[in-house]
Amino acid sequence: MPEDFPSLRESLLAARHVVIFTGAGVSQESGIATFRDRTEGLWARFEPQELATPEAFDRDPALVWAWYEWRRGLIAHAKPNAAHRAIARMQQCLPRLTVITQNVDDLHERAGAENVLHLHGTLAAARCRRCHRPWQHSQVQPSAAAPTAPLSPPDCPHCGNHIRPGVVWFGESLPMATWEAAAEAATDCDMLFSIGTSSLVYPAADLPHQARQRGAMVVQVNPEPTALDAVAHQSLRGKAGDILPTIAGLCVS
Ligand code: BV8
Ligand code: ZN
């Protein structure tokens, strides 16, 4: 377990506003593959980034829809882990804590976190690819078993085009209001924890830089080195599920 917790404790107890910024690594211990994990089965020949684009969906909607429905099933069968629960506890005991996530799962919310900013949308939402009308997933829980064949997306009842996942694909803009709220939090906070992200996807990955530039303490939690190592004041090497409960324990004076 790493080094300088007394200074972390002091900073946490003195902080007016803390930001928790998470990526796929915070859900890894819930059994949700990270974005840098290799795909398998139907999608073994693809990198996730190749599937998470409007072009991939337009080229083969059934292949991409099957991938998202499989992931939606994994999430429905997954449980929040110790890291999600610790973050929700921190939000309860600190004066102000903003949770910003790149993840499209609802595990932060299911652990009790509130007002989570989803920079890249959520898998719970779906909408028409053309007329953008929201579309409600059926109540039937999707299976967590990886489909063995492509799965055609439903058709929009209004215009007949394909329904698509309610996520932000590569090459698509982030939801403006969510992005602005995240940037406001990053430039206002006294501490920003970057947890379980390779810090490669922009503009999300810029948030810790913005926080640092405005004088916030930036702390990273990741078992591996990342592009943020050069910027973070502290990089705590380890799994989020191991480290976050300790950090949450520092919050109680
Ligand atoms: C946009 C939803 C502009 C879909 C995702 C500069 C500026 C702006 C844009 C760009 C730019 N440079 C390049 C771009 C384009 C692009 C981009 O960033 N590309 C990258 C690959 C270079 N960005 C975009 O396209 C964005 N849009 O910029 O629009 C624009 C403006 C006007 C008009 C049109 C367009 C949109 C990006 C959003 C893409 N959608 N997700 C889906 O989920 O299917 S991003 C996707 O990657 C996921 O959200 C994921 O969360 C995210 C980032 O990955 P990570 O979360 O970091 O996950 P990863 O697997 O990489 O890393 C996991 C980490 O966890 C690892 O470090 C690992 O060590 C660690 N870990 C593992 N286990 C644990 C752990 N840590 C702790 N505990 C553990 N147990
Ligand atoms: Zn439509």
Short mmCIF file of C-alpha atoms and ligand atoms in Angstrom, two decimals:
data_model
loop_
_atom_site.label_atom_id
_atom_site.label_comp_id
_atom_site.label_asym_id
_atom_site.label_seq_id
_atom_site.Cartn_x
_atom_site.Cartn_y
_atom_site.Cartn_z
CA MET A 1 0.00 0.00 0.00
CA PRO A 2 1.54 3.30 -1.04
CA GLU A 3 3.08 6.13 0.68
CA ASP A 4 1.74 9.40 1.77
CA PHE A 5 -1.72 8.93 3.37
CA PRO A 6 -1.33 11.53 6.14
CA SER A 7 -1.03 14.31 3.55
CA LEU A 8 -3.94 12.82 1.63
CA ARG A 9 -6.00 12.82 4.83
CA GLU A 10 -5.16 16.43 5.57
CA SER A 11 -6.01 17.49 2.01
CA LEU A 12 -9.27 15.52 2.01
CA LEU A 13 -10.44 16.99 5.33
CA ALA A 14 -9.53 20.51 4.17
CA ALA A 15 -11.11 20.12 0.72
CA ARG A 16 -14.16 22.21 -0.11
CA HIS A 17 -14.82 20.27 -3.31
CA VAL A 18 -13.47 16.85 -4.43
CA VAL A 19 -13.88 15.32 -7.89
CA ILE A 20 -13.80 11.57 -8.51
CA PHE A 21 -13.10 10.90 -12.21
CA THR A 22 -13.48 7.25 -13.23
CA GLY A 23 -12.85 5.01 -16.21
CA ALA A 24 -13.46 1.37 -17.06
CA GLY A 25 -10.97 0.19 -14.41
CA VAL A 26 -13.34 1.12 -11.57
CA SER A 27 -15.83 -1.48 -12.89
CA GLN A 28 -13.21 -4.13 -13.66
CA GLU A 29 -13.61 -5.82 -10.25
CA SER A 30 -17.34 -6.08 -10.96
CA GLY A 31 -16.45 -8.30 -13.91
CA ILE A 32 -16.95 -5.65 -16.63
CA ALA A 33 -14.15 -5.85 -19.20
CA THR A 34 -12.13 -2.65 -19.57
CA PHE A 35 -11.85 -0.93 -22.93
CA ARG A 36 -8.26 -2.03 -23.34
CA ASP A 37 -9.19 -5.68 -22.72
CA ARG A 38 -9.22 -7.72 -25.90
CA THR A 39 -12.65 -8.52 -27.30
CA GLU A 40 -13.61 -12.16 -27.82
CA GLY A 41 -16.15 -14.39 -29.57
CA LEU A 42 -18.20 -12.65 -32.24
CA TRP A 43 -15.99 -9.58 -31.92
CA ALA A 44 -12.56 -11.22 -31.54
CA ARG A 45 -11.33 -9.62 -34.74
CA PHE A 46 -12.18 -6.09 -33.53
CA GLU A 47 -10.67 -3.59 -31.09
CA PRO A 48 -13.43 -2.01 -28.94
CA GLN A 49 -12.63 1.38 -30.41
CA GLU A 50 -13.46 -0.04 -33.86
CA LEU A 51 -16.91 -1.11 -32.69
CA ALA A 52 -17.71 2.08 -30.71
CA THR A 53 -18.20 4.30 -33.79
CA PRO A 54 -21.19 5.44 -35.87
CA GLU A 55 -19.44 4.05 -38.96
CA ALA A 56 -19.22 0.55 -37.43
CA PHE A 57 -22.90 0.68 -36.52
CA ASP A 58 -23.96 1.89 -39.98
CA ARG A 59 -21.74 -0.74 -41.63
CA ASP A 60 -23.05 -3.64 -39.50
CA PRO A 61 -25.81 -2.61 -37.07
CA ALA A 62 -26.52 -6.19 -35.97
CA LEU A 63 -22.86 -6.85 -35.00
CA VAL A 64 -22.58 -3.60 -32.98
CA TRP A 65 -26.06 -3.90 -31.42
CA ALA A 66 -25.21 -7.49 -30.30
CA TRP A 67 -22.01 -6.17 -28.63
CA TYR A 68 -23.90 -3.50 -26.72
CA GLU A 69 -26.75 -5.83 -25.74
CA TRP A 70 -24.15 -8.31 -24.42
CA ARG A 71 -22.48 -5.54 -22.44
CA ARG A 72 -25.90 -4.35 -21.17
CA GLY A 73 -26.51 -7.92 -19.97
CA LEU A 74 -23.11 -8.07 -18.23
CA ILE A 75 -23.90 -4.81 -16.43
CA ALA A 76 -27.40 -5.98 -15.42
CA HIS A 77 -25.86 -9.11 -13.86
CA ALA A 78 -22.90 -7.27 -12.30
CA LYS A 79 -22.79 -5.77 -8.81
CA PRO A 80 -21.11 -2.57 -7.64
CA ASN A 81 -17.71 -3.36 -6.08
CA ALA A 82 -15.88 -1.98 -3.03
CA ALA A 83 -14.59 0.97 -5.04
CA HIS A 84 -18.08 2.07 -6.13
CA ARG A 85 -19.30 1.74 -2.53
CA ALA A 86 -16.33 3.68 -1.12
CA ILE A 87 -16.93 6.53 -3.60
CA ALA A 88 -20.59 6.70 -2.58
CA ARG A 89 -19.50 6.86 1.11
CA MET A 90 -17.05 9.68 0.31
CA GLN A 91 -19.88 11.61 -1.33
CA GLN A 92 -21.87 11.31 1.89
CA CYS A 93 -19.13 12.42 4.28
CA LEU A 94 -17.40 15.19 2.29
CA PRO A 95 -18.85 18.72 1.90
CA ARG A 96 -19.04 18.44 -1.92
CA LEU A 97 -18.01 15.52 -4.13
CA THR A 98 -18.70 15.34 -7.89
CA VAL A 99 -18.52 11.95 -9.61
CA ILE A 100 -17.56 12.17 -13.30
CA THR A 101 -17.41 8.90 -15.23
CA GLN A 102 -16.46 7.77 -18.73
CA ASN A 103 -18.31 4.53 -18.06
CA VAL A 104 -21.66 3.66 -19.58
CA ASP A 105 -22.71 1.39 -16.71
CA ASP A 106 -24.87 2.41 -13.72
CA LEU A 107 -22.70 0.83 -11.00
CA HIS A 108 -21.88 4.18 -9.36
CA GLU A 109 -25.59 4.90 -8.99
CA ARG A 110 -26.37 1.38 -7.79
CA ALA A 111 -23.71 1.85 -5.07
CA GLY A 112 -25.50 5.03 -3.93
CA ALA A 113 -23.60 7.81 -5.71
CA GLU A 114 -25.78 10.75 -6.79
CA ASN A 115 -25.75 13.21 -9.70
CA VAL A 116 -23.14 11.17 -11.59
CA LEU A 117 -21.94 12.93 -14.74
CA HIS A 118 -21.77 10.36 -17.59
CA LEU A 119 -19.48 11.96 -20.17
CA HIS A 120 -19.99 9.12 -22.66
CA GLY A 121 -23.69 8.44 -22.08
CA THR A 122 -25.18 5.29 -20.59
CA LEU A 123 -26.22 1.90 -21.90
CA ALA A 124 -29.56 2.22 -20.09
CA ALA A 125 -30.54 4.85 -22.68
CA ALA A 126 -31.23 4.14 -26.34
CA ARG A 127 -32.52 6.35 -29.15
CA CYS A 128 -33.31 6.38 -32.83
CA ARG A 129 -30.21 6.67 -35.04
CA ARG A 130 -32.04 9.19 -37.26
CA CYS A 131 -34.84 11.06 -35.46
CA HIS A 132 -33.10 10.77 -32.04
CA ARG A 133 -36.36 9.99 -30.26
CA PRO A 134 -35.60 8.14 -27.00
CA TRP A 135 -36.41 4.44 -27.03
CA GLN A 136 -37.24 2.37 -23.93
CA HIS A 137 -35.46 -0.97 -23.54
CA SER A 138 -37.92 -3.79 -22.74
CA GLN A 139 -38.13 -4.84 -19.09
CA VAL A 140 -36.73 -8.23 -20.05
CA GLN A 141 -33.21 -8.50 -18.55
CA PRO A 142 -30.67 -9.08 -21.33
CA SER A 143 -28.60 -12.23 -20.98
CA ALA A 144 -24.96 -11.93 -19.88
CA ALA A 145 -24.09 -14.81 -22.20
CA ALA A 146 -22.14 -13.64 -25.23
CA PRO A 147 -24.40 -13.98 -28.27
CA THR A 148 -23.11 -16.35 -30.93
CA ALA A 149 -24.74 -14.42 -33.75
CA PRO A 150 -25.38 -10.77 -34.67
CA LEU A 151 -28.60 -9.27 -33.32
CA SER A 152 -30.66 -6.83 -35.38
CA PRO A 153 -31.46 -3.59 -33.52
CA PRO A 154 -35.15 -2.70 -33.13
CA ASP A 155 -36.69 -0.23 -35.58
CA CYS A 156 -37.87 3.20 -34.50
CA PRO A 157 -41.70 3.21 -34.27
CA HIS A 158 -41.73 6.80 -35.59
CA CYS A 159 -39.41 6.74 -38.60
CA GLY A 160 -38.45 3.12 -39.06
CA ASN A 161 -34.69 3.67 -38.72
CA HIS A 162 -32.48 1.64 -36.40
CA ILE A 163 -32.47 2.15 -32.65
CA ARG A 164 -28.90 2.76 -31.40
CA PRO A 165 -27.25 2.63 -27.92
CA GLY A 166 -27.43 5.89 -25.94
CA VAL A 167 -23.64 6.18 -25.69
CA VAL A 168 -21.16 8.67 -27.18
CA TRP A 169 -19.16 6.97 -29.93
CA PHE A 170 -15.67 7.93 -31.08
CA GLY A 171 -16.01 10.92 -33.39
CA GLU A 172 -19.23 12.06 -31.67
CA SER A 173 -19.50 15.11 -29.44
CA LEU A 174 -20.01 14.73 -25.72
CA PRO A 175 -23.36 15.91 -24.30
CA MET A 176 -22.68 19.64 -23.95
CA ALA A 177 -24.38 20.28 -20.60
CA THR A 178 -22.67 17.24 -19.03
CA TRP A 179 -19.28 18.26 -20.40
CA GLU A 180 -19.70 21.82 -19.13
CA ALA A 181 -20.71 20.60 -15.66
CA ALA A 182 -17.67 18.27 -15.60
CA ALA A 183 -15.29 21.02 -16.70
CA GLU A 184 -16.77 23.38 -14.09
CA ALA A 185 -16.22 20.77 -11.37
CA ALA A 186 -12.66 20.00 -12.52
CA THR A 187 -11.68 23.68 -12.52
CA ASP A 188 -13.37 24.39 -9.18
CA CYS A 189 -12.20 21.38 -7.12
CA ASP A 190 -9.38 21.25 -4.55
CA MET A 191 -8.66 17.54 -5.23
CA LEU A 192 -9.28 15.29 -8.21
CA PHE A 193 -8.93 11.50 -8.00
CA SER A 194 -8.44 9.83 -11.41
CA ILE A 195 -9.42 6.19 -10.94
CA GLY A 196 -9.11 3.29 -13.39
CA THR A 197 -8.56 5.14 -16.62
CA SER A 198 -5.77 4.87 -19.18
CA SER A 199 -6.13 8.64 -19.67
CA LEU A 200 -6.11 8.21 -23.46
CA VAL A 201 -9.62 9.26 -24.50
CA TYR A 202 -10.21 12.97 -25.05
CA PRO A 203 -11.62 15.41 -24.22
CA ALA A 204 -12.42 13.45 -20.99
CA ALA A 205 -8.72 12.81 -20.28
CA ASP A 206 -8.14 16.57 -20.23
CA LEU A 207 -10.11 17.03 -17.00
CA PRO A 208 -7.26 16.08 -14.59
CA HIS A 209 -4.96 18.46 -16.51
CA GLN A 210 -7.52 21.27 -16.10
CA ALA A 211 -7.75 20.52 -12.38
CA ARG A 212 -3.98 20.51 -11.97
CA GLN A 213 -3.65 23.79 -13.88
CA ARG A 214 -6.12 25.39 -11.45
CA GLY A 215 -4.07 24.25 -8.46
CA ALA A 216 -5.96 21.12 -7.41
CA MET A 217 -4.15 18.11 -5.96
CA VAL A 218 -4.38 15.28 -8.53
CA VAL A 219 -4.22 11.70 -7.25
CA GLN A 220 -4.29 8.66 -9.55
CA VAL A 221 -5.38 5.13 -8.66
CA ASN A 222 -4.32 2.50 -11.20
CA PRO A 223 -2.33 -0.77 -11.06
CA GLU A 224 -0.48 0.34 -14.19
CA PRO A 225 1.38 3.50 -15.23
CA THR A 226 -0.63 5.80 -17.50
CA ALA A 227 -0.22 9.02 -19.44
CA LEU A 228 -1.33 10.85 -16.26
CA ASP A 229 1.70 9.71 -14.23
CA ALA A 230 3.61 12.84 -15.26
CA VAL A 231 0.82 15.12 -14.05
CA ALA A 232 -0.54 13.47 -10.90
CA HIS A 233 0.90 14.58 -7.55
CA GLN A 234 0.50 10.97 -6.36
CA SER A 235 -0.04 7.74 -8.32
CA LEU A 236 -1.31 5.04 -5.98
CA ARG A 237 -0.43 1.73 -7.64
CA GLY A 238 -3.11 -0.82 -7.04
CA LYS A 239 -6.69 -1.87 -7.67
CA ALA A 240 -9.51 0.59 -7.02
CA GLY A 241 -11.35 -2.01 -4.92
CA ASP A 242 -8.33 -2.24 -2.58
CA ILE A 243 -7.35 1.45 -2.36
CA LEU A 244 -10.65 3.36 -2.37
CA PRO A 245 -11.97 1.91 0.92
CA THR A 246 -8.76 3.16 2.60
CA ILE A 247 -9.19 6.62 1.05
CA ALA A 248 -12.84 6.69 2.11
CA GLY A 249 -11.68 5.84 5.64
CA LEU A 250 -9.47 8.97 5.65
CA CYS A 251 -12.55 11.16 5.16
CA VAL A 252 -13.88 10.65 8.65
CA SER A 253 -12.21 13.07 11.04
C1 BV8 B 1 -14.88 13.99 -29.49
C2 BV8 B 1 -18.71 5.07 -24.96
C3 BV8 B 1 -15.06 15.83 -30.88
C4 BV8 B 1 -18.86 3.95 -25.93
C5 BV8 B 1 -16.42 5.89 -25.22
C6 BV8 B 1 -8.39 15.38 -28.75
C7 BV8 B 1 -9.49 16.16 -28.40
C8 BV8 B 1 -10.79 15.74 -28.68
C9 BV8 B 1 -10.98 14.48 -29.30
C10 BV8 B 1 -9.91 13.72 -29.65
C11 BV8 B 1 -8.61 14.15 -29.38
N1 BV8 B 1 -7.77 13.20 -29.83
C12 BV8 B 1 -8.47 12.17 -30.35
C13 BV8 B 1 -9.77 12.47 -30.29
C14 BV8 B 1 -10.83 11.61 -30.77
C15 BV8 B 1 -11.33 10.62 -29.74
C16 BV8 B 1 -10.25 10.04 -28.87
O1 BV8 B 1 -10.01 10.51 -27.76
N2 BV8 B 1 -9.61 8.99 -29.35
C17 BV8 B 1 -8.58 8.33 -28.56
C18 BV8 B 1 -8.68 6.82 -28.77
C19 BV8 B 1 -7.24 8.90 -28.95
N3 BV8 B 1 -12.33 11.26 -28.91
C20 BV8 B 1 -13.60 11.27 -29.34
O2 BV8 B 1 -13.96 10.85 -30.42
C21 BV8 B 1 -14.62 11.88 -28.41
N4 BV8 B 1 -15.40 12.84 -29.13
O3 BV8 B 1 -13.79 14.33 -29.21
O4 BV8 B 1 -15.68 14.71 -30.29
C22 BV8 B 1 -16.03 16.37 -31.80
C23 BV8 B 1 -16.25 17.72 -31.76
C24 BV8 B 1 -17.13 18.24 -32.63
C25 BV8 B 1 -17.80 17.41 -33.53
C26 BV8 B 1 -17.59 16.06 -33.55
C27 BV8 B 1 -16.69 15.51 -32.68
C28 BV8 B 1 -15.61 10.85 -27.90
C29 BV8 B 1 -14.91 9.81 -27.10
C30 BV8 B 1 -15.96 8.92 -26.44
C31 BV8 B 1 -15.84 7.51 -26.95
N5 BV8 B 1 -16.76 6.63 -26.23
N6 BV8 B 1 -17.29 5.15 -24.55
C32 BV8 B 1 -18.67 2.62 -25.28
O5 BV8 B 1 -18.44 2.52 -24.05
O6 BV8 B 1 -18.78 1.62 -26.04
S1 BV8 B 1 -14.83 5.93 -24.72
C33 BV8 B 1 -14.39 4.49 -23.95
O7 BV8 B 1 -13.02 4.66 -23.61
C34 BV8 B 1 -15.08 4.18 -22.66
O8 BV8 B 1 -15.97 5.18 -22.23
C35 BV8 B 1 -13.90 4.12 -21.70
O9 BV8 B 1 -14.26 4.43 -20.41
C36 BV8 B 1 -13.07 5.17 -22.30
C37 BV8 B 1 -11.70 5.41 -21.84
O10 BV8 B 1 -11.11 4.23 -21.59
P1 BV8 B 1 -10.82 3.91 -20.04
O11 BV8 B 1 -12.05 4.14 -19.25
O12 BV8 B 1 -9.61 4.63 -19.63
O13 BV8 B 1 -10.63 2.38 -20.12
P2 BV8 B 1 -9.29 1.63 -20.58
O14 BV8 B 1 -9.66 0.22 -20.83
O15 BV8 B 1 -8.60 2.44 -21.63
O16 BV8 B 1 -8.35 1.72 -19.29
C38 BV8 B 1 -8.74 1.05 -18.12
C39 BV8 B 1 -7.71 1.43 -17.07
O17 BV8 B 1 -8.10 0.83 -15.85
C40 BV8 B 1 -6.32 0.92 -17.40
O18 BV8 B 1 -5.38 1.97 -17.19
C41 BV8 B 1 -6.09 -0.20 -16.38
O19 BV8 B 1 -4.74 -0.25 -15.94
C42 BV8 B 1 -6.96 0.25 -15.25
N7 BV8 B 1 -7.49 -0.82 -14.41
C43 BV8 B 1 -7.78 -2.10 -14.74
N8 BV8 B 1 -8.26 -2.76 -13.65
C44 BV8 B 1 -8.29 -1.84 -12.63
C45 BV8 B 1 -7.80 -0.61 -13.11
N9 BV8 B 1 -7.70 0.48 -12.35
C46 BV8 B 1 -8.09 0.37 -11.05
N10 BV8 B 1 -8.58 -0.78 -10.51
C47 BV8 B 1 -8.69 -1.89 -11.27
N11 BV8 B 1 -9.16 -3.03 -10.74
ZN ZN B 2 -36.74 7.50 -35.57
#
